[in-house]
């Protein structure tokens, strides 16, 4: 028998919740109302209740959540936003699309999140905001980032696209900034069956502004008070997300259990395993190890039927799309050659995880 362990398993997810989902999807098709309706409104309410914030505004992707969050704070041309390069491209692109300038800070080698000890040296008179990323499901160092933001009067925009329900000091991420941004890309801890995103905030004015921005600046039907965008969440995705939100805690707990099995079995190998800082709750969107001979390990695992990925092979500041970043980020530039994301999803069973660990032992032993 050929063993094949996929990195993500959305078919298994659908098999487990299809019975619950199918009638909801069917009723939306029958109702014939598809964009910004009751499903979106209810999901926004349920999401903000779950995340413990006052307002949630559904948009069409995590990328647009970040883009509109920056826009709603009035950040644009001539402004600088401090962020990281070790992230998915859209954390940075959201800044550039607003004509603002991303200023990169290196990452902490343990958490892979922004190294807050390097933030202040990057602050100039043009700095308007800090945009930390809770990468892989681990919270960024929000105490320090909060203190620095307060001292220098900067906004905080959290990229929580990989960290649904991760916690810092017992508080869910997305609540530390002026605005928190989430993605519902299908493979995220909470994913739609297509694109989707959300901005959360406790500020009613920002929430209202975001509602208008996502719908062409519309205040009443066909009355547009300012220029906006088409960035709406649709009813089908919202209905899928409403069903899946109820499973999120269970699924996150499964991820945490799987991480524990990995930890226990990989402990003796010549690898750097993920860490969870003392005040943090990691929700393991990804289980990322570091290995000197990463490419060989990846190949060996694939031969044994184990799919792995690299998040991310090229830091954003070195992407071909952007040619003008003249910055040295030693930790970022080093870890991207060593990191490997092992299969991680709530539908892996223990035997599969143990098999993966055995294959790692074979490859490295
Ligand atoms: C997925 C992701 C995004 C963008 O989300 P989309 O919904 O794919 O647009 C932004 N930042 C990070 C860190 C992500 O992982």
mmCIF file of C-alpha atoms and ligand atoms in Angstrom:
data_model
loop_
_atom_site.group_PDB
_atom_site.id
_atom_site.type_symbol
_atom_site.label_atom_id
_atom_site.label_comp_id
_atom_site.label_asym_id
_atom_site.label_seq_id
_atom_site.Cartn_x
_atom_site.Cartn_y
_atom_site.Cartn_z
ATOM 1 C CA UNK A 1 0.000 0.000 0.000
ATOM 2 C CA UNK A 2 1.303 3.435 -0.900
ATOM 3 C CA UNK A 3 1.048 5.801 2.008
ATOM 4 C CA UNK A 4 0.134 9.350 1.122
ATOM 5 C CA UNK A 5 -0.180 11.953 3.831
ATOM 6 C CA UNK A 6 -1.358 15.223 2.371
ATOM 7 C CA UNK A 7 -0.301 18.518 3.875
ATOM 8 C CA UNK A 8 -3.907 19.704 4.061
ATOM 9 C CA UNK A 9 -7.029 17.558 3.919
ATOM 10 C CA UNK A 10 -10.102 19.608 3.102
ATOM 11 C CA UNK A 11 -11.919 16.587 1.693
ATOM 12 C CA UNK A 12 -11.811 14.943 5.111
ATOM 13 C CA UNK A 13 -13.065 18.174 6.640
ATOM 14 C CA UNK A 14 -16.018 18.285 4.273
ATOM 15 C CA UNK A 15 -16.820 14.631 4.964
ATOM 16 C CA UNK A 16 -17.012 15.442 8.672
ATOM 17 C CA UNK A 17 -19.299 18.493 8.420
ATOM 18 C CA UNK A 18 -21.073 18.000 5.080
ATOM 19 C CA UNK A 19 -24.333 16.934 6.712
ATOM 20 C CA UNK A 20 -24.444 20.162 8.650
ATOM 21 C CA UNK A 21 -23.360 22.330 5.740
ATOM 22 C CA UNK A 22 -25.367 21.013 2.821
ATOM 23 C CA UNK A 23 -28.811 22.189 3.983
ATOM 24 C CA UNK A 24 -27.467 25.682 4.777
ATOM 25 C CA UNK A 25 -25.873 26.049 1.383
ATOM 26 C CA UNK A 26 -29.000 24.713 -0.248
ATOM 27 C CA UNK A 27 -31.224 27.215 1.538
ATOM 28 C CA UNK A 28 -29.085 30.118 0.354
ATOM 29 C CA UNK A 29 -29.349 28.904 -3.223
ATOM 30 C CA UNK A 30 -33.116 28.716 -2.792
ATOM 31 C CA UNK A 31 -33.326 32.154 -1.184
ATOM 32 C CA UNK A 32 -31.511 33.772 -4.074
ATOM 33 C CA UNK A 33 -29.720 36.440 -2.045
ATOM 34 C CA UNK A 34 -25.959 36.188 -2.342
ATOM 35 C CA UNK A 35 -24.008 39.236 -1.200
ATOM 36 C CA UNK A 36 -24.011 41.118 2.152
ATOM 37 C CA UNK A 37 -27.185 39.685 3.621
ATOM 38 C CA UNK A 38 -28.283 38.021 6.854
ATOM 39 C CA UNK A 39 -25.627 35.319 6.737
ATOM 40 C CA UNK A 40 -22.867 37.918 6.630
ATOM 41 C CA UNK A 41 -24.499 40.029 9.355
ATOM 42 C CA UNK A 42 -24.987 37.004 11.595
ATOM 43 C CA UNK A 43 -21.489 35.736 10.976
ATOM 44 C CA UNK A 44 -20.024 39.146 11.794
ATOM 45 C CA UNK A 45 -21.943 39.155 15.071
ATOM 46 C CA UNK A 46 -20.953 35.579 15.945
ATOM 47 C CA UNK A 47 -17.328 36.179 15.017
ATOM 48 C CA UNK A 48 -17.007 39.335 17.122
ATOM 49 C CA UNK A 49 -18.740 37.601 20.067
ATOM 50 C CA UNK A 50 -16.342 34.697 19.744
ATOM 51 C CA UNK A 51 -13.287 36.939 19.414
ATOM 52 C CA UNK A 52 -14.412 39.259 22.240
ATOM 53 C CA UNK A 53 -14.479 42.474 20.257
ATOM 54 C CA UNK A 54 -17.274 44.866 19.465
ATOM 55 C CA UNK A 55 -17.332 44.978 15.682
ATOM 56 C CA UNK A 56 -16.426 42.658 12.864
ATOM 57 C CA UNK A 57 -16.613 43.636 9.208
ATOM 58 C CA UNK A 58 -16.601 40.881 6.604
ATOM 59 C CA UNK A 59 -14.542 41.488 3.483
ATOM 60 C CA UNK A 60 -13.464 39.396 0.522
ATOM 61 C CA UNK A 61 -10.035 38.244 1.736
ATOM 62 C CA UNK A 62 -7.392 38.588 4.408
ATOM 63 C CA UNK A 63 -5.405 40.685 1.969
ATOM 64 C CA UNK A 64 -8.246 43.167 1.669
ATOM 65 C CA UNK A 65 -8.805 43.096 5.431
ATOM 66 C CA UNK A 66 -5.235 44.397 5.800
ATOM 67 C CA UNK A 67 -5.524 46.809 2.876
ATOM 68 C CA UNK A 68 -8.780 48.333 4.127
ATOM 69 C CA UNK A 69 -7.579 48.423 7.734
ATOM 70 C CA UNK A 70 -4.605 50.545 6.687
ATOM 71 C CA UNK A 71 -6.839 52.703 4.477
ATOM 72 C CA UNK A 72 -9.378 53.277 7.243
ATOM 73 C CA UNK A 73 -6.644 54.731 9.478
ATOM 74 C CA UNK A 74 -5.840 57.292 6.807
ATOM 75 C CA UNK A 75 -2.371 55.872 6.174
ATOM 76 C CA UNK A 76 -1.068 56.523 2.679
ATOM 77 C CA UNK A 77 1.513 58.331 0.610
ATOM 78 C CA UNK A 78 4.547 59.487 2.610
ATOM 79 C CA UNK A 79 3.684 57.295 5.585
ATOM 80 C CA UNK A 80 5.711 54.378 6.887
ATOM 81 C CA UNK A 81 4.422 51.168 8.419
ATOM 82 C CA UNK A 82 6.738 48.899 10.386
ATOM 83 C CA UNK A 83 6.302 45.209 9.631
ATOM 84 C CA UNK A 84 8.168 41.955 8.934
ATOM 85 C CA UNK A 85 9.471 40.385 5.752
ATOM 86 C CA UNK A 86 9.092 36.796 6.956
ATOM 87 C CA UNK A 87 5.373 36.537 6.170
ATOM 88 C CA UNK A 88 2.922 35.935 3.366
ATOM 89 C CA UNK A 89 3.344 38.629 0.722
ATOM 90 C CA UNK A 90 0.043 40.339 1.408
ATOM 91 C CA UNK A 91 0.999 41.659 4.881
ATOM 92 C CA UNK A 92 3.447 43.877 3.021
ATOM 93 C CA UNK A 93 1.530 44.371 -0.196
ATOM 94 C CA UNK A 94 -1.393 45.839 1.755
ATOM 95 C CA UNK A 95 0.934 48.660 2.806
ATOM 96 C CA UNK A 96 2.295 49.210 -0.693
ATOM 97 C CA UNK A 97 -1.184 49.196 -2.251
ATOM 98 C CA UNK A 98 -1.979 52.143 0.033
ATOM 99 C CA UNK A 99 1.092 53.987 -1.347
ATOM 100 C CA UNK A 100 2.737 53.789 2.065
ATOM 101 C CA UNK A 101 6.210 52.420 2.671
ATOM 102 C CA UNK A 102 6.862 49.125 4.475
ATOM 103 C CA UNK A 103 9.801 49.322 6.866
ATOM 104 C CA UNK A 104 11.095 45.891 7.816
ATOM 105 C CA UNK A 105 12.104 44.670 11.234
ATOM 106 C CA UNK A 106 13.833 41.309 11.615
ATOM 107 C CA UNK A 107 12.137 38.405 13.376
ATOM 108 C CA UNK A 108 12.766 36.629 16.641
ATOM 109 C CA UNK A 109 14.511 33.325 15.934
ATOM 110 C CA UNK A 110 12.304 31.408 18.378
ATOM 111 C CA UNK A 111 8.799 32.610 17.546
ATOM 112 C CA UNK A 112 9.461 33.773 13.957
ATOM 113 C CA UNK A 113 7.418 36.877 14.795
ATOM 114 C CA UNK A 114 8.586 40.516 14.849
ATOM 115 C CA UNK A 115 11.631 41.075 17.081
ATOM 116 C CA UNK A 116 10.317 43.983 19.126
ATOM 117 C CA UNK A 117 13.809 44.934 20.321
ATOM 118 C CA UNK A 118 14.527 46.252 16.818
ATOM 119 C CA UNK A 119 11.383 48.318 16.321
ATOM 120 C CA UNK A 120 12.415 51.623 17.861
ATOM 121 C CA UNK A 121 15.527 52.008 15.711
ATOM 122 C CA UNK A 122 13.242 51.963 12.651
ATOM 123 C CA UNK A 123 10.838 54.660 13.818
ATOM 124 C CA UNK A 124 11.033 57.970 11.933
ATOM 125 C CA UNK A 125 8.824 61.057 11.842
ATOM 126 C CA UNK A 126 6.874 59.351 9.040
ATOM 127 C CA UNK A 127 6.063 56.183 10.954
ATOM 128 C CA UNK A 128 2.323 55.805 11.471
ATOM 129 C CA UNK A 129 1.744 52.197 12.423
ATOM 130 C CA UNK A 130 3.197 48.845 13.430
ATOM 131 C CA UNK A 131 1.856 45.783 11.645
ATOM 132 C CA UNK A 132 2.909 42.612 13.486
ATOM 133 C CA UNK A 133 2.082 39.176 12.076
ATOM 134 C CA UNK A 134 1.047 36.338 14.409
ATOM 135 C CA UNK A 135 2.910 33.899 12.228
ATOM 136 C CA UNK A 136 2.165 30.161 12.100
ATOM 137 C CA UNK A 137 -0.450 30.622 14.854
ATOM 138 C CA UNK A 138 1.909 32.049 17.476
ATOM 139 C CA UNK A 139 1.199 35.540 18.849
ATOM 140 C CA UNK A 140 3.689 38.330 18.305
ATOM 141 C CA UNK A 141 5.211 40.016 21.365
ATOM 142 C CA UNK A 142 2.231 42.309 21.968
ATOM 143 C CA UNK A 143 3.253 43.765 25.361
ATOM 144 C CA UNK A 144 6.400 45.337 23.940
ATOM 145 C CA UNK A 145 4.759 46.282 20.657
ATOM 146 C CA UNK A 146 1.905 47.922 22.566
ATOM 147 C CA UNK A 147 4.297 49.901 24.759
ATOM 148 C CA UNK A 148 6.308 51.137 21.787
ATOM 149 C CA UNK A 149 3.167 52.092 19.873
ATOM 150 C CA UNK A 150 1.845 54.020 22.843
ATOM 151 C CA UNK A 151 5.136 55.814 23.474
ATOM 152 C CA UNK A 152 5.449 56.935 19.838
ATOM 153 C CA UNK A 153 1.738 57.419 19.190
ATOM 154 C CA UNK A 154 1.476 54.770 16.478
ATOM 155 C CA UNK A 155 -1.432 52.645 15.350
ATOM 156 C CA UNK A 156 -1.284 48.863 15.574
ATOM 157 C CA UNK A 157 -2.758 46.695 12.838
ATOM 158 C CA UNK A 158 -2.553 42.984 13.630
ATOM 159 C CA UNK A 159 -2.178 40.426 10.900
ATOM 160 C CA UNK A 160 -4.003 37.536 12.570
ATOM 161 C CA UNK A 161 -4.596 35.693 9.297
ATOM 162 C CA UNK A 162 -2.834 32.584 10.640
ATOM 163 C CA UNK A 163 -3.914 32.885 14.250
ATOM 164 C CA UNK A 164 -7.668 32.488 14.756
ATOM 165 C CA UNK A 165 -8.113 32.186 18.539
ATOM 166 C CA UNK A 166 -4.419 32.285 19.411
ATOM 167 C CA UNK A 167 -4.013 34.044 22.753
ATOM 168 C CA UNK A 168 -1.563 36.388 24.393
ATOM 169 C CA UNK A 169 -1.896 36.852 28.167
ATOM 170 C CA UNK A 170 -5.222 35.041 27.914
ATOM 171 C CA UNK A 171 -6.641 37.499 25.355
ATOM 172 C CA UNK A 172 -7.356 36.463 21.783
ATOM 173 C CA UNK A 173 -5.165 38.085 19.151
ATOM 174 C CA UNK A 174 -6.874 40.717 17.041
ATOM 175 C CA UNK A 175 -7.751 42.583 20.249
ATOM 176 C CA UNK A 176 -4.394 44.251 20.835
ATOM 177 C CA UNK A 177 -4.385 46.605 17.905
ATOM 178 C CA UNK A 178 -6.629 49.355 16.636
ATOM 179 C CA UNK A 179 -7.673 46.786 14.059
ATOM 180 C CA UNK A 180 -7.220 43.021 13.720
ATOM 181 C CA UNK A 181 -7.258 41.271 10.357
ATOM 182 C CA UNK A 182 -8.263 37.694 9.615
ATOM 183 C CA UNK A 183 -8.234 35.547 6.486
ATOM 184 C CA UNK A 184 -10.669 32.753 5.701
ATOM 185 C CA UNK A 185 -8.636 31.282 2.872
ATOM 186 C CA UNK A 186 -9.662 27.599 2.747
ATOM 187 C CA UNK A 187 -6.525 26.252 4.457
ATOM 188 C CA UNK A 188 -6.571 28.663 7.420
ATOM 189 C CA UNK A 189 -7.626 27.451 10.886
ATOM 190 C CA UNK A 190 -11.039 28.878 10.044
ATOM 191 C CA UNK A 191 -11.493 28.695 6.288
ATOM 192 C CA UNK A 192 -14.258 29.312 3.781
ATOM 193 C CA UNK A 193 -14.757 27.380 0.547
ATOM 194 C CA UNK A 194 -13.338 30.273 -1.398
ATOM 195 C CA UNK A 195 -11.938 33.624 -0.308
ATOM 196 C CA UNK A 196 -13.028 35.650 2.686
ATOM 197 C CA UNK A 197 -11.660 37.929 5.386
ATOM 198 C CA UNK A 198 -12.618 39.991 8.433
ATOM 199 C CA UNK A 199 -11.513 43.142 10.197
ATOM 200 C CA UNK A 200 -12.277 43.397 13.915
ATOM 201 C CA UNK A 201 -12.209 46.497 16.098
ATOM 202 C CA UNK A 202 -13.745 48.079 19.173
ATOM 203 C CA UNK A 203 -13.993 51.441 17.427
ATOM 204 C CA UNK A 204 -17.462 52.107 16.004
ATOM 205 C CA UNK A 205 -16.276 54.824 13.617
ATOM 206 C CA UNK A 206 -13.592 52.627 12.101
ATOM 207 C CA UNK A 207 -16.102 49.796 11.770
ATOM 208 C CA UNK A 208 -18.538 52.073 9.948
ATOM 209 C CA UNK A 209 -15.798 53.360 7.665
ATOM 210 C CA UNK A 210 -14.773 49.801 6.825
ATOM 211 C CA UNK A 211 -18.368 48.872 6.015
ATOM 212 C CA UNK A 212 -18.448 51.714 3.521
ATOM 213 C CA UNK A 213 -14.989 51.053 2.071
ATOM 214 C CA UNK A 214 -15.840 47.425 1.316
ATOM 215 C CA UNK A 215 -18.869 48.526 -0.689
ATOM 216 C CA UNK A 216 -17.696 51.420 -2.879
ATOM 217 C CA UNK A 217 -18.140 54.086 -0.240
ATOM 218 C CA UNK A 218 -21.865 53.534 -0.330
ATOM 219 C CA UNK A 219 -23.955 55.103 2.451
ATOM 220 C CA UNK A 220 -27.337 54.226 0.961
ATOM 221 C CA UNK A 221 -28.029 52.291 -2.177
ATOM 222 C CA UNK A 222 -26.296 54.015 -5.114
ATOM 223 C CA UNK A 223 -25.192 56.981 -3.004
ATOM 224 C CA UNK A 224 -21.398 56.969 -2.739
ATOM 225 C CA UNK A 225 -19.911 59.532 -0.368
ATOM 226 C CA UNK A 226 -16.310 58.646 -1.093
ATOM 227 C CA UNK A 227 -14.298 56.289 -3.201
ATOM 228 C CA UNK A 228 -14.342 52.714 -1.965
ATOM 229 C CA UNK A 229 -13.782 49.211 -3.277
ATOM 230 C CA UNK A 230 -15.590 46.013 -4.068
ATOM 231 C CA UNK A 231 -14.512 43.858 -1.162
ATOM 232 C CA UNK A 232 -17.643 42.142 0.026
ATOM 233 C CA UNK A 233 -18.060 38.837 1.798
ATOM 234 C CA UNK A 234 -20.697 36.656 0.166
ATOM 235 C CA UNK A 235 -23.569 34.763 1.750
ATOM 236 C CA UNK A 236 -22.387 31.277 0.799
ATOM 237 C CA UNK A 237 -18.977 31.811 2.368
ATOM 238 C CA UNK A 238 -20.528 33.414 5.450
ATOM 239 C CA UNK A 239 -22.878 30.450 5.897
ATOM 240 C CA UNK A 240 -19.968 27.999 5.606
ATOM 241 C CA UNK A 241 -18.006 30.058 8.108
ATOM 242 C CA UNK A 242 -20.918 30.176 10.561
ATOM 243 C CA UNK A 243 -21.013 26.385 10.622
ATOM 244 C CA UNK A 244 -17.245 26.059 10.850
ATOM 245 C CA UNK A 245 -16.849 28.657 13.605
ATOM 246 C CA UNK A 246 -18.649 26.242 15.943
ATOM 247 C CA UNK A 247 -15.920 23.678 15.293
ATOM 248 C CA UNK A 248 -12.969 26.026 15.578
ATOM 249 C CA UNK A 249 -12.123 25.317 19.235
ATOM 250 C CA UNK A 250 -12.269 21.578 18.662
ATOM 251 C CA UNK A 251 -10.122 21.830 15.542
ATOM 252 C CA UNK A 252 -7.581 24.100 17.226
ATOM 253 C CA UNK A 253 -7.351 21.640 20.113
ATOM 254 C CA UNK A 254 -6.691 18.843 17.641
ATOM 255 C CA UNK A 255 -3.895 20.890 16.107
ATOM 256 C CA UNK A 256 -2.413 21.450 19.563
ATOM 257 C CA UNK A 257 -2.579 17.704 20.295
ATOM 258 C CA UNK A 258 -0.891 16.870 17.003
ATOM 259 C CA UNK A 259 1.839 19.416 17.775
ATOM 260 C CA UNK A 260 2.369 17.687 21.101
ATOM 261 C CA UNK A 261 2.847 14.320 19.388
ATOM 262 C CA UNK A 262 5.354 15.886 17.013
ATOM 263 C CA UNK A 263 7.152 17.533 19.953
ATOM 264 C CA UNK A 264 7.383 14.283 21.892
ATOM 265 C CA UNK A 265 8.650 12.201 18.988
ATOM 266 C CA UNK A 266 10.994 14.667 17.316
ATOM 267 C CA UNK A 267 12.630 15.875 20.489
ATOM 268 C CA UNK A 268 15.831 13.844 20.117
ATOM 269 C CA UNK A 269 16.502 14.651 16.484
ATOM 270 C CA UNK A 270 18.862 17.339 15.257
ATOM 271 C CA UNK A 271 16.073 19.851 14.617
ATOM 272 C CA UNK A 272 14.749 23.100 16.001
ATOM 273 C CA UNK A 273 11.140 22.540 17.082
ATOM 274 C CA UNK A 274 8.470 25.248 17.417
ATOM 275 C CA UNK A 275 8.282 27.043 20.742
ATOM 276 C CA UNK A 276 5.330 28.439 22.623
ATOM 277 C CA UNK A 277 6.224 31.462 24.715
ATOM 278 C CA UNK A 278 5.059 31.428 28.296
ATOM 279 C CA UNK A 279 2.259 33.966 27.958
ATOM 280 C CA UNK A 280 1.103 32.685 24.591
ATOM 281 C CA UNK A 281 -1.329 30.141 23.237
ATOM 282 C CA UNK A 282 -0.129 28.760 19.918
ATOM 283 C CA UNK A 283 -2.880 27.460 17.612
ATOM 284 C CA UNK A 284 -0.526 25.736 15.159
ATOM 285 C CA UNK A 285 -1.807 26.950 11.860
ATOM 286 C CA UNK A 286 1.523 25.450 10.832
ATOM 287 C CA UNK A 287 4.016 23.189 12.579
ATOM 288 C CA UNK A 288 7.343 24.525 11.387
ATOM 289 C CA UNK A 289 10.661 22.909 12.203
ATOM 290 C CA UNK A 290 14.158 24.023 11.283
ATOM 291 C CA UNK A 291 16.728 21.672 9.831
ATOM 292 C CA UNK A 292 20.196 22.291 8.366
ATOM 293 C CA UNK A 293 19.609 19.913 5.493
ATOM 294 C CA UNK A 294 16.083 21.044 4.792
ATOM 295 C CA UNK A 295 15.849 20.306 1.078
ATOM 296 C CA UNK A 296 17.130 16.766 1.481
ATOM 297 C CA UNK A 297 14.706 16.092 4.350
ATOM 298 C CA UNK A 298 11.831 17.432 2.275
ATOM 299 C CA UNK A 299 12.757 15.102 -0.575
ATOM 300 C CA UNK A 300 13.174 12.055 1.672
ATOM 301 C CA UNK A 301 9.788 12.665 3.251
ATOM 302 C CA UNK A 302 8.111 12.991 -0.116
ATOM 303 C CA UNK A 303 9.585 9.636 -1.157
ATOM 304 C CA UNK A 304 7.800 8.164 1.855
ATOM 305 C CA UNK A 305 4.540 9.816 0.869
ATOM 306 C CA UNK A 306 4.706 12.759 3.289
ATOM 307 C CA UNK A 307 3.901 16.157 1.792
ATOM 308 C CA UNK A 308 5.606 19.159 3.345
ATOM 309 C CA UNK A 309 5.747 22.840 2.439
ATOM 310 C CA UNK A 310 7.942 25.879 3.038
ATOM 311 C CA UNK A 311 6.440 29.015 4.564
ATOM 312 C CA UNK A 312 8.096 30.947 3.033
ATOM 313 C CA UNK A 313 11.068 30.202 0.787
ATOM 314 C CA UNK A 314 11.784 33.837 -0.168
ATOM 315 C CA UNK A 315 11.279 36.734 2.256
ATOM 316 C CA UNK A 316 9.056 39.477 0.908
ATOM 317 C CA UNK A 317 11.887 42.034 0.682
ATOM 318 C CA UNK A 318 13.707 39.705 -1.717
ATOM 319 C CA UNK A 319 10.739 38.917 -3.953
ATOM 320 C CA UNK A 320 11.148 39.699 -7.614
ATOM 321 C CA UNK A 321 7.953 41.755 -7.531
ATOM 322 C CA UNK A 322 9.698 44.329 -5.321
ATOM 323 C CA UNK A 323 13.116 45.440 -6.381
ATOM 324 C CA UNK A 324 13.854 48.424 -4.258
ATOM 325 C CA UNK A 325 14.195 47.168 -0.695
ATOM 326 C CA UNK A 326 17.691 47.794 0.510
ATOM 327 C CA UNK A 327 17.625 46.154 3.921
ATOM 328 C CA UNK A 328 19.504 43.387 5.713
ATOM 329 C CA UNK A 329 17.475 41.030 7.867
ATOM 330 C CA UNK A 330 19.899 38.335 9.037
ATOM 331 C CA UNK A 331 17.469 36.096 10.947
ATOM 332 C CA UNK A 332 14.812 36.314 8.243
ATOM 333 C CA UNK A 333 17.361 35.543 5.538
ATOM 334 C CA UNK A 334 18.789 32.597 7.458
ATOM 335 C CA UNK A 335 15.639 30.821 8.600
ATOM 336 C CA UNK A 336 13.987 30.765 5.186
ATOM 337 C CA UNK A 337 16.628 28.232 4.117
ATOM 338 C CA UNK A 338 16.038 25.955 7.097
ATOM 339 C CA UNK A 339 12.303 25.971 7.760
ATOM 340 C CA UNK A 340 9.975 23.125 6.846
ATOM 341 C CA UNK A 341 6.257 22.912 7.551
ATOM 342 C CA UNK A 342 5.139 19.377 8.434
ATOM 343 C CA UNK A 343 1.601 18.175 7.679
ATOM 344 C CA UNK A 344 -0.784 19.922 10.072
ATOM 345 C CA UNK A 345 -4.544 19.795 9.982
ATOM 346 C CA UNK A 346 -7.235 18.554 12.364
ATOM 347 C CA UNK A 347 -7.859 15.475 10.230
ATOM 348 C CA UNK A 348 -4.478 13.832 10.692
ATOM 349 C CA UNK A 349 -4.733 10.834 12.966
ATOM 350 C CA UNK A 350 -2.180 9.939 15.597
ATOM 351 C CA UNK A 351 -0.855 7.004 13.586
ATOM 352 C CA UNK A 352 -0.138 9.247 10.637
ATOM 353 C CA UNK A 353 1.697 11.755 12.810
ATOM 354 C CA UNK A 354 3.769 8.976 14.344
ATOM 355 C CA UNK A 355 4.509 7.611 10.868
ATOM 356 C CA UNK A 356 5.753 11.045 9.807
ATOM 357 C CA UNK A 357 7.989 11.203 12.885
ATOM 358 C CA UNK A 358 9.417 7.746 12.099
ATOM 359 C CA UNK A 359 10.170 8.790 8.554
ATOM 360 C CA UNK A 360 11.924 11.888 9.881
ATOM 361 C CA UNK A 361 13.987 9.707 12.165
ATOM 362 C CA UNK A 362 14.933 7.471 9.226
ATOM 363 C CA UNK A 363 15.906 10.445 7.123
ATOM 364 C CA UNK A 364 17.953 12.160 9.813
ATOM 365 C CA UNK A 365 19.218 9.223 11.851
HETATM 366 C C1 LIG B 1 -3.321 34.094 4.334
HETATM 367 C C2 LIG B 1 -2.593 35.286 4.812
HETATM 368 C C3 LIG B 1 -2.910 36.582 4.397
HETATM 369 C C4 LIG B 1 -3.858 36.903 3.283
HETATM 370 O O1 LIG B 1 -5.045 36.300 3.315
HETATM 371 P P1 LIG B 1 -5.875 36.017 1.960
HETATM 372 O O2 LIG B 1 -7.216 35.689 2.508
HETATM 373 O O3 LIG B 1 -5.212 34.853 1.291
HETATM 374 O O4 LIG B 1 -5.868 37.229 1.146
HETATM 375 C C5 LIG B 1 -2.246 37.647 4.993
HETATM 376 N N1 LIG B 1 -1.299 37.447 5.918
HETATM 377 C C6 LIG B 1 -0.935 36.216 6.316
HETATM 378 C C7 LIG B 1 0.118 36.080 7.361
HETATM 379 C C8 LIG B 1 -1.558 35.095 5.770
HETATM 380 O O5 LIG B 1 -1.182 33.879 6.158
#
